[in-house]
Tab-separated table of C-alpha atoms in Angstrom:
chain	number	residue	atom	x	y	z
A	1	MET	CA	8.001	-7.456	-25.865
A	2	SER	CA	4.271	-8.070	-26.272
A	3	ASN	CA	3.841	-4.973	-28.438
A	4	GLU	CA	6.593	-6.083	-30.827
A	5	LEU	CA	5.207	-9.616	-31.088
A	6	ASP	CA	1.686	-8.278	-31.628
A	7	ARG	CA	3.025	-6.131	-34.482
A	8	LEU	CA	4.907	-9.101	-35.928
A	9	LEU	CA	1.793	-11.267	-35.934
A	10	SER	CA	-0.604	-8.621	-37.281
A	11	PRO	CA	-1.622	-8.180	-40.960
A	12	VAL	CA	0.574	-5.892	-43.039
A	13	ARG	CA	0.678	-4.485	-46.571
A	14	LEU	CA	3.571	-5.080	-48.960
A	15	ALA	CA	2.946	-3.049	-52.119
A	16	GLY	CA	-0.489	-4.225	-53.279
A	17	LEU	CA	-0.499	-7.409	-51.174
A	18	THR	CA	-1.900	-7.917	-47.690
A	19	LEU	CA	-0.003	-10.519	-45.645
A	20	ARG	CA	-1.483	-12.032	-42.519
A	21	ASN	CA	1.734	-11.349	-40.584
A	22	ARG	CA	5.328	-10.167	-40.998
A	23	MET	CA	6.947	-13.621	-40.949
A	24	ILE	CA	8.529	-14.894	-44.168
A	25	LYS	CA	9.819	-18.358	-44.974
A	26	THR	CA	13.055	-17.428	-46.678
A	27	ALA	CA	14.238	-19.169	-49.823
A	28	THR	CA	16.317	-22.237	-48.911
A	29	PHE	CA	17.198	-24.585	-51.757
A	30	GLU	CA	14.690	-27.442	-51.602
A	31	GLY	CA	15.890	-30.135	-54.037
A	32	MET	CA	12.291	-31.116	-54.775
A	33	CYS	CA	12.017	-30.680	-58.553
A	34	PRO	CA	12.931	-34.023	-60.184
A	35	GLY	CA	13.679	-33.477	-63.836
A	36	GLY	CA	13.212	-29.751	-63.259
A	37	VAL	CA	9.482	-30.167	-62.577
A	38	PRO	CA	7.927	-28.989	-59.289
A	39	GLY	CA	6.953	-32.209	-57.531
A	40	ASP	CA	4.526	-33.170	-54.797
A	41	ASP	CA	7.296	-32.803	-52.214
A	42	LEU	CA	7.732	-29.143	-53.136
A	43	ILE	CA	3.986	-28.510	-53.036
A	44	ASN	CA	3.632	-30.221	-49.669
A	45	HIS	CA	6.686	-28.388	-48.296
A	46	HIS	CA	5.310	-24.927	-48.992
A	47	ALA	CA	1.729	-25.857	-48.127
A	48	ALA	CA	3.038	-26.967	-44.726
A	49	MET	CA	4.710	-23.591	-44.241
A	50	ALA	CA	1.429	-21.839	-45.027
A	51	ARG	CA	-0.496	-24.219	-42.775
A	52	GLY	CA	1.945	-23.393	-39.999
A	53	GLY	CA	1.036	-19.720	-40.258
A	54	VAL	CA	3.769	-17.813	-42.137
A	55	GLY	CA	2.649	-14.737	-43.987
A	56	LEU	CA	4.741	-15.452	-47.092
A	57	THR	CA	6.621	-18.571	-48.175
A	58	THR	CA	9.372	-18.288	-50.798
A	59	VAL	CA	10.111	-20.927	-53.434
A	60	ALA	CA	13.885	-21.036	-53.793
A	61	TYR	CA	15.916	-20.718	-56.966
A	62	CYS	CA	13.419	-20.510	-59.787
A	63	GLY	CA	15.834	-20.350	-62.715
A	64	VAL	CA	15.006	-17.790	-65.372
A	65	SER	CA	16.841	-19.779	-68.034
A	66	PRO	CA	17.955	-23.376	-68.658
A	67	ASP	CA	21.469	-21.906	-68.838
A	68	GLY	CA	21.074	-20.340	-65.402
A	69	LEU	CA	20.918	-23.519	-63.307
A	70	THR	CA	23.505	-24.892	-60.898
A	71	PHE	CA	22.118	-28.460	-60.854
A	72	PRO	CA	20.398	-30.589	-63.534
A	73	ASP	CA	17.207	-31.065	-61.486
A	74	GLN	CA	16.533	-27.410	-60.713
A	75	MET	CA	13.441	-25.906	-62.242
A	76	TRP	CA	13.483	-23.062	-64.687
A	77	MET	CA	10.424	-21.016	-65.402
A	78	HIS	CA	8.783	-22.020	-68.681
A	79	ALA	CA	5.285	-22.801	-69.914
A	80	GLY	CA	5.840	-26.552	-69.667
A	81	ILE	CA	5.597	-26.470	-65.858
A	82	PHE	CA	2.732	-23.981	-65.676
A	83	PRO	CA	0.148	-26.550	-64.399
A	84	GLN	CA	2.493	-27.640	-61.596
A	85	LEU	CA	3.136	-24.025	-60.628
A	86	GLN	CA	-0.602	-23.443	-60.427
A	87	ARG	CA	-0.981	-26.500	-58.162
A	88	LEU	CA	1.774	-25.108	-55.940
A	89	THR	CA	0.242	-21.651	-55.562
A	90	ALA	CA	-3.241	-23.072	-55.086
A	91	ALA	CA	-2.018	-25.362	-52.282
A	92	VAL	CA	-0.471	-22.432	-50.409
A	93	HIS	CA	-3.515	-20.227	-50.899
A	94	ALA	CA	-5.770	-23.012	-49.623
A	95	GLU	CA	-3.861	-22.825	-46.331
A	96	GLY	CA	-4.317	-19.057	-46.076
A	97	GLY	CA	-0.755	-18.116	-47.008
A	98	ALA	CA	0.918	-16.121	-49.770
A	99	ILE	CA	3.731	-17.378	-51.981
A	100	SER	CA	6.737	-15.774	-53.674
A	101	ALA	CA	9.072	-17.091	-56.385
A	102	GLN	CA	12.793	-16.378	-56.084
A	103	LEU	CA	14.023	-15.612	-59.605
A	104	ALA	CA	17.653	-16.579	-60.080
A	105	HIS	CA	20.446	-17.148	-62.574
A	106	CYS	CA	23.767	-18.781	-61.681
A	107	GLY	CA	26.014	-16.821	-64.025
A	108	TYR	CA	29.314	-18.701	-64.264
A	109	PHE	CA	28.788	-20.572	-60.953
A	110	SER	CA	27.533	-23.916	-62.248
A	111	ARG	CA	28.266	-27.609	-62.610
A	112	ASN	CA	25.485	-27.844	-65.179
A	113	ARG	CA	26.335	-27.846	-68.893
A	114	PRO	CA	24.465	-24.944	-70.529
A	115	ARG	CA	22.203	-25.699	-73.473
A	116	ASN	CA	22.590	-22.629	-75.640
A	117	ILE	CA	26.113	-21.368	-74.941
A	118	PRO	CA	29.468	-23.180	-74.855
A	119	ARG	CA	30.168	-22.429	-71.186
A	120	PRO	CA	28.508	-20.638	-68.256
A	121	ARG	CA	28.933	-16.860	-68.366
A	122	GLY	CA	29.097	-14.115	-65.781
A	123	PRO	CA	30.472	-10.599	-65.627
A	124	SER	CA	34.076	-11.608	-66.356
A	125	ALA	CA	36.095	-14.543	-67.664
A	126	CYS	CA	37.223	-16.696	-64.748
A	127	ILE	CA	38.078	-20.127	-63.412
A	128	ASN	CA	34.853	-21.888	-62.476
A	129	GLN	CA	36.093	-23.800	-59.438
A	130	TYR	CA	32.636	-25.175	-58.794
A	131	GLY	CA	32.547	-26.875	-62.196
A	132	LEU	CA	36.232	-27.839	-62.246
A	133	PHE	CA	35.618	-31.563	-61.770
A	134	SER	CA	32.491	-31.631	-63.912
A	135	GLY	CA	34.180	-30.668	-67.163
A	136	ILE	CA	33.194	-26.997	-66.916
A	137	PRO	CA	36.409	-25.389	-65.603
A	138	PHE	CA	35.966	-21.946	-67.147
A	139	GLY	CA	33.387	-19.204	-67.025
A	140	GLY	CA	33.063	-16.715	-69.865
A	141	ALA	CA	32.265	-13.013	-69.884
A	142	MET	CA	28.778	-11.992	-70.929
A	143	GLY	CA	28.527	-9.799	-73.999
A	144	ILE	CA	25.940	-7.079	-74.461
A	145	ALA	CA	23.682	-9.498	-76.355
A	146	ASP	CA	23.926	-11.988	-73.464
A	147	ILE	CA	22.960	-9.259	-71.019
A	148	GLY	CA	19.963	-8.184	-73.074
A	149	ARG	CA	18.753	-11.766	-73.428
A	150	THR	CA	19.119	-12.372	-69.700
A	151	VAL	CA	17.128	-9.246	-68.804
A	152	ALA	CA	14.345	-10.470	-71.103
A	153	GLU	CA	14.453	-13.905	-69.446
A	154	TYR	CA	13.888	-12.357	-66.021
A	155	ALA	CA	10.897	-10.460	-67.356
A	156	ALA	CA	9.409	-13.550	-69.011
A	157	ALA	CA	9.882	-15.610	-65.839
A	158	ALA	CA	8.240	-12.904	-63.728
A	159	SER	CA	5.260	-12.771	-66.061
A	160	LEU	CA	4.905	-16.560	-65.892
A	161	VAL	CA	4.932	-16.760	-62.106
A	162	ARG	CA	2.457	-13.894	-61.811
A	163	ASP	CA	0.092	-15.693	-64.208
A	164	ALA	CA	0.562	-18.953	-62.268
A	165	GLY	CA	-0.836	-17.329	-59.135
A	166	PHE	CA	2.252	-16.279	-57.211
A	167	ASP	CA	1.743	-13.254	-54.969
A	168	ALA	CA	5.264	-11.791	-55.161
A	169	VAL	CA	8.683	-12.265	-56.703
A	170	GLU	CA	12.100	-12.094	-55.107
A	171	ILE	CA	15.048	-11.267	-57.364
A	172	HIS	CA	18.164	-13.064	-56.150
A	173	MET	CA	20.970	-10.504	-56.025
A	174	GLY	CA	23.064	-12.276	-53.382
A	175	HIS	CA	25.195	-15.297	-52.529
A	176	GLY	CA	27.443	-15.168	-55.581
A	177	TYR	CA	24.876	-15.912	-58.283
A	178	LEU	CA	24.737	-13.847	-61.470
A	179	LEU	CA	23.486	-10.484	-60.207
A	180	SER	CA	25.656	-10.796	-57.108
A	181	GLN	CA	28.622	-11.516	-59.405
A	182	PHE	CA	28.004	-8.200	-61.135
A	183	ILE	CA	27.595	-6.326	-57.842
A	184	SER	CA	30.700	-7.776	-56.147
A	185	PRO	CA	33.993	-5.998	-56.901
A	186	ALA	CA	35.804	-9.286	-56.284
A	187	LEU	CA	33.952	-11.009	-59.133
A	188	ASN	CA	33.238	-8.188	-61.582
A	189	LYS	CA	36.408	-7.147	-63.425
A	190	ARG	CA	34.713	-5.552	-66.422
A	191	ARG	CA	35.936	-2.266	-67.865
A	192	ASP	CA	32.776	-1.287	-69.724
A	193	ALA	CA	29.522	0.295	-68.515
A	194	TYR	CA	28.799	-2.787	-66.378
A	195	GLY	CA	32.019	-2.730	-64.332
A	196	GLY	CA	34.147	-0.513	-62.143
A	197	LEU	CA	32.195	1.917	-59.972
A	198	LEU	CA	29.241	0.571	-57.987
A	199	GLU	CA	26.801	2.511	-60.161
A	200	ASN	CA	28.097	0.526	-63.146
A	201	ARG	CA	28.155	-2.788	-61.286
A	202	MET	CA	24.514	-2.173	-60.349
A	203	ARG	CA	23.502	-1.514	-63.960
A	204	LEU	CA	22.391	-5.091	-64.719
A	205	PRO	CA	20.517	-5.600	-61.404
A	206	LEU	CA	18.676	-2.327	-62.003
A	207	GLN	CA	17.848	-3.307	-65.591
A	208	VAL	CA	16.493	-6.617	-64.315
A	209	LEU	CA	14.392	-4.818	-61.690
A	210	ALA	CA	12.948	-2.480	-64.321
A	211	ALA	CA	12.134	-5.383	-66.650
A	212	VAL	CA	10.485	-7.397	-63.882
A	213	ARG	CA	8.453	-4.354	-62.827
A	214	GLY	CA	7.305	-3.896	-66.395
A	215	ALA	CA	6.233	-7.531	-66.509
A	216	VAL	CA	4.305	-7.728	-63.222
A	217	GLY	CA	2.887	-4.217	-62.817
A	218	ARG	CA	3.176	-1.488	-60.230
A	219	ASP	CA	1.320	-3.077	-57.301
A	220	PHE	CA	2.830	-6.571	-57.522
A	221	PRO	CA	5.446	-6.922	-54.734
A	222	ILE	CA	9.069	-7.241	-55.831
A	223	LEU	CA	11.671	-8.101	-53.210
A	224	ALA	CA	15.401	-8.588	-53.705
A	225	LYS	CA	17.829	-10.686	-51.697
A	226	LEU	CA	20.964	-8.577	-51.311
A	227	ASN	CA	24.218	-9.249	-49.471
A	228	LEU	CA	25.125	-6.993	-46.584
A	229	SER	CA	28.650	-8.288	-47.106
A	230	ASP	CA	30.306	-10.997	-49.167
A	231	GLY	CA	32.134	-12.033	-46.015
A	232	PHE	CA	35.730	-11.547	-47.152
A	233	LYS	CA	38.172	-8.719	-47.801
A	234	GLY	CA	37.839	-7.352	-51.316
A	235	GLY	CA	34.245	-8.465	-51.719
A	236	LEU	CA	31.108	-6.370	-51.346
A	237	ASP	CA	31.224	-4.475	-48.059
A	238	ILE	CA	28.482	-2.841	-46.048
A	239	GLU	CA	29.177	0.651	-47.394
A	240	ASP	CA	28.656	-0.450	-51.003
A	241	ALA	CA	25.733	-2.637	-49.958
A	242	CYS	CA	23.997	0.389	-48.439
A	243	GLN	CA	24.582	2.399	-51.592
A	244	ALA	CA	23.237	-0.490	-53.672
A	245	ALA	CA	20.145	-0.492	-51.457
A	246	ARG	CA	19.661	3.249	-52.067
A	247	LEU	CA	19.803	2.691	-55.829
A	248	LEU	CA	17.259	-0.132	-55.585
A	249	GLU	CA	14.983	2.019	-53.434
A	250	GLN	CA	15.148	4.842	-55.959
A	251	ALA	CA	14.287	2.357	-58.710
A	252	GLY	CA	11.085	1.284	-56.965
A	253	LEU	CA	11.988	-1.989	-55.238
A	254	ASP	CA	9.419	-2.894	-52.569
A	255	ALA	CA	11.657	-4.631	-49.990
A	256	ILE	CA	15.162	-6.001	-49.442
A	257	VAL	CA	15.869	-9.362	-47.839
A	258	MET	CA	19.246	-8.766	-46.204
A	259	SER	CA	21.699	-11.645	-46.349
A	260	GLY	CA	25.418	-12.307	-46.765
A	261	GLY	CA	28.185	-14.586	-47.967
A	262	LEU	CA	29.054	-16.282	-51.231
A	263	VAL	CA	28.148	-19.932	-51.777
A	264	SER	CA	31.472	-20.353	-53.609
A	265	ARG	CA	33.685	-18.892	-50.858
A	266	THR	CA	32.006	-18.048	-47.579
A	267	PRO	CA	28.820	-20.104	-47.107
A	268	MET	CA	29.314	-20.333	-43.346
A	269	PHE	CA	29.234	-16.533	-43.147
A	270	LEU	CA	25.538	-17.014	-43.933
A	271	PHE	CA	24.789	-20.196	-41.986
A	272	ARG	CA	26.867	-19.948	-38.767
A	273	GLY	CA	26.962	-22.912	-36.427
A	274	ASP	CA	28.368	-26.391	-37.134
A	275	SER	CA	29.924	-27.272	-40.470
A	276	PRO	CA	27.811	-29.707	-42.541
A	277	LEU	CA	30.857	-30.840	-44.539
A	278	GLN	CA	31.110	-34.280	-42.954
A	279	GLN	CA	27.560	-35.058	-44.050
A	280	MET	CA	27.956	-33.447	-47.477
A	281	VAL	CA	31.011	-35.438	-48.594
A	282	PRO	CA	29.411	-38.920	-48.869
A	283	LEU	CA	26.485	-37.472	-50.848
A	284	GLU	CA	28.764	-36.028	-53.554
A	285	LYS	CA	28.406	-38.240	-56.644
A	286	ASN	CA	31.464	-36.983	-58.525
A	287	PRO	CA	34.506	-38.856	-57.094
A	288	LEU	CA	36.958	-36.054	-57.895
A	289	GLN	CA	34.675	-33.449	-56.349
A	290	ARG	CA	34.151	-35.715	-53.335
A	291	THR	CA	37.911	-36.021	-52.794
A	292	ALA	CA	38.392	-32.257	-53.158
A	293	MET	CA	35.611	-31.581	-50.656
A	294	LYS	CA	37.136	-34.046	-48.200
A	295	TRP	CA	40.611	-32.517	-48.294
A	296	PHE	CA	39.968	-28.854	-48.993
A	297	GLY	CA	36.318	-28.210	-48.108
A	298	GLY	CA	37.174	-27.112	-44.592
A	299	ALA	CA	38.382	-23.776	-45.938
A	300	SER	CA	34.873	-22.931	-47.140
A	301	PHE	CA	32.941	-24.823	-44.466
A	302	PRO	CA	34.593	-24.147	-41.108
A	303	ASP	CA	32.628	-24.287	-37.897
A	304	LEU	CA	31.594	-20.690	-37.204
A	305	PRO	CA	30.048	-19.851	-33.836
A	306	PHE	CA	26.335	-19.149	-33.934
A	307	GLU	CA	24.925	-16.171	-32.108
A	308	GLU	CA	21.383	-14.908	-32.267
A	309	LEU	CA	20.769	-12.060	-34.752
A	310	TYR	CA	24.296	-12.396	-36.121
A	311	PHE	CA	23.639	-9.952	-38.999
A	312	LEU	CA	22.143	-7.304	-36.707
A	313	GLU	CA	25.011	-4.790	-36.703
A	314	LEU	CA	25.340	-4.867	-40.503
A	315	ALA	CA	21.556	-4.711	-40.902
A	316	ARG	CA	21.368	-1.650	-38.643
A	317	GLN	CA	23.618	0.206	-41.059
A	318	MET	CA	21.330	-0.613	-43.969
A	319	ARG	CA	18.313	0.422	-41.881
A	320	ARG	CA	19.906	3.835	-41.429
A	321	ALA	CA	20.647	4.071	-45.159
A	322	VAL	CA	17.152	3.542	-46.603
A	323	SER	CA	13.500	4.119	-45.749
A	324	MET	CA	12.102	1.181	-47.734
A	325	PRO	CA	10.880	-2.003	-46.036
A	326	LEU	CA	13.687	-4.297	-44.906
A	327	VAL	CA	13.479	-8.009	-44.142
A	328	TYR	CA	15.795	-9.102	-41.337
A	329	LEU	CA	17.402	-12.526	-41.823
A	330	GLY	CA	20.093	-14.217	-39.770
A	331	GLY	CA	19.869	-16.094	-36.480
A	332	VAL	CA	16.257	-15.423	-35.489
A	333	SER	CA	15.679	-18.164	-32.930
A	334	SER	CA	13.650	-16.825	-29.999
A	335	ALA	CA	10.746	-14.533	-29.183
A	336	ASP	CA	13.213	-12.143	-27.562
A	337	GLY	CA	15.289	-12.029	-30.759
A	338	MET	CA	12.174	-11.389	-32.829
A	339	ALA	CA	11.102	-8.559	-30.557
A	340	ARG	CA	14.581	-7.011	-30.733
A	341	ALA	CA	14.581	-7.131	-34.545
A	342	VAL	CA	11.133	-5.539	-34.748
A	343	ASN	CA	12.172	-2.913	-32.222
A	344	GLU	CA	15.218	-2.099	-34.396
A	345	GLY	CA	12.836	-1.029	-37.152
A	346	PHE	CA	12.890	-4.043	-39.469
A	347	ASP	CA	9.582	-4.524	-41.230
A	348	PHE	CA	9.627	-8.300	-41.732
A	349	LEU	CA	11.494	-11.306	-40.338
A	350	ALA	CA	12.775	-14.093	-42.582
A	351	LEU	CA	13.418	-17.553	-41.158
A	352	GLY	CA	14.919	-20.680	-42.682
A	353	ARG	CA	16.261	-23.359	-40.351
A	354	ALA	CA	13.838	-22.535	-37.537
A	355	LEU	CA	10.894	-23.135	-39.892
A	356	LEU	CA	12.417	-26.338	-41.250
A	357	LYS	CA	12.557	-27.558	-37.663
A	358	ASP	CA	9.010	-26.403	-36.934
A	359	PRO	CA	6.737	-25.226	-39.765
A	360	HIS	CA	4.118	-24.387	-37.120
A	361	LEU	CA	6.438	-21.810	-35.549
A	362	PRO	CA	4.101	-18.822	-36.167
A	363	HIS	CA	1.174	-20.598	-34.488
A	364	ARG	CA	3.445	-21.681	-31.644
A	365	LEU	CA	4.730	-18.130	-31.210
A	366	ARG	CA	1.178	-16.836	-31.004
A	367	HIS	CA	0.445	-19.425	-28.292
A	368	GLU	CA	3.714	-19.295	-26.309
A	369	GLY	CA	4.500	-15.603	-26.706
A	370	ALA	CA	7.670	-14.444	-24.953
A	371	ASN	CA	8.519	-18.016	-23.932
A	372	TRP	CA	9.013	-19.299	-27.476
A	373	ARG	CA	12.485	-20.512	-28.477
A	374	SER	CA	13.438	-22.576	-31.498
A	375	ASP	CA	14.603	-26.172	-31.019
A	376	CYS	CA	16.953	-25.804	-34.005
A	377	THR	CA	20.510	-26.686	-32.892
A	378	HIS	CA	22.221	-24.979	-35.868
A	379	CYS	CA	23.880	-28.270	-36.779
A	380	ASN	CA	23.345	-27.354	-40.462
A	381	GLN	CA	22.791	-30.957	-41.482
A	382	CYS	CA	19.728	-29.651	-43.309
A	383	VAL	CA	22.214	-28.132	-45.773
A	384	ALA	CA	23.585	-31.582	-46.556
A	385	SER	CA	20.080	-33.045	-46.780
A	386	MET	CA	19.442	-31.057	-49.966
A	387	GLY	CA	21.286	-33.834	-51.796
A	388	LEU	CA	19.085	-36.625	-50.454
A	389	PRO	CA	16.028	-38.094	-52.224
A	390	GLY	CA	13.041	-35.980	-51.268
A	391	GLY	CA	15.137	-32.879	-50.671
A	392	ILE	CA	15.785	-30.657	-47.692
A	393	ARG	CA	14.614	-31.583	-44.218
A	394	CYS	CA	15.424	-31.101	-40.551
A	395	VAL	CA	17.310	-34.206	-39.486
A	396	LEU	CA	16.102	-33.710	-35.917
A	397	ASN	CA	12.579	-34.352	-37.203
A	398	GLN	CA	13.549	-37.070	-39.703
A	399	PRO	CA	16.675	-38.974	-38.569
A	400	THR	CA	18.891	-39.408	-41.620
A	401	VAL	CA	21.912	-41.586	-42.384
A	402	PHE	CA	24.268	-39.668	-44.672
A	403	ALA	CA	26.874	-42.367	-45.271
């Protein structure tokens, strides 16, 4: 085990960037951008991750467009927040870490009224169940002009974050947001060049990758978060996910962060552990949405047993499919689990809940070695805490009353 942990904690190159170790704070929605502006809470959150020793910390859901947000207070990447972005990157660099921006667009999955179009749009016309009780019950189908504009928005956002001092970008292609909607056969019902066969469903993600590469340059690291599976029959499966990974590798992507599940249907496929629904319901401000969550939310948020490295078997299949760097995510909670993942050939490890519980995890791992185990209980109340003032937190560290 010592050899694997030594490798995990040693410096490594990712494209043109040197990271001090192979540990990545994965993007977990923070809820720390009041009015869409990165606040002190967000800066302190990521500075703490860097201070704790991660190689790379990832700022979650940096919208590429004001029409690509799921909540009113999410940030979208524009010149008006450039000084705050610079403060954020400077704070992480001062702690010796590197920082990535996760570029995202919600597609039709939104409760946020778009500014420039009549309704949210994705690959196909659909019922927008997420916005049903917010007066946005329908999602439209993107036209060719919409697609071209969106590709340009990704490129502009990538250029902005590079100029603001970010060290990498992660393109969100998972969890049922826009690019995932195009990739998933359950959500993409188009009959043109952007629908049908996987090669067509990957057309927009590949165009976005090419545009982002053109904006940031050859040596700037570009990662993508990609589902191994959507977590239900008829959605993206591991065979198509592996083929999607091959196409991304051929197109010059630097690394894939492997994930799974759709926020709209199968969020517990990603989280595992205890359902956070009981804590989420009282925080819902819309009374109709709150009632719907209370009576029907159990279908999307069932308790789902946690086991360490729960994505390992799916991730192994992707490891066999591509040669590019892969980031393992999913149930990393002990030194033994970390060593197993490294021994399986994964190049980086991404952690979310374990780092929320203990931002100093990398330093603790270096000190405790094979004896380290996370104190995270997988209660998932951190998921509910995203709706609280001040944003996401581990409730074991900061006792919280949700009612």
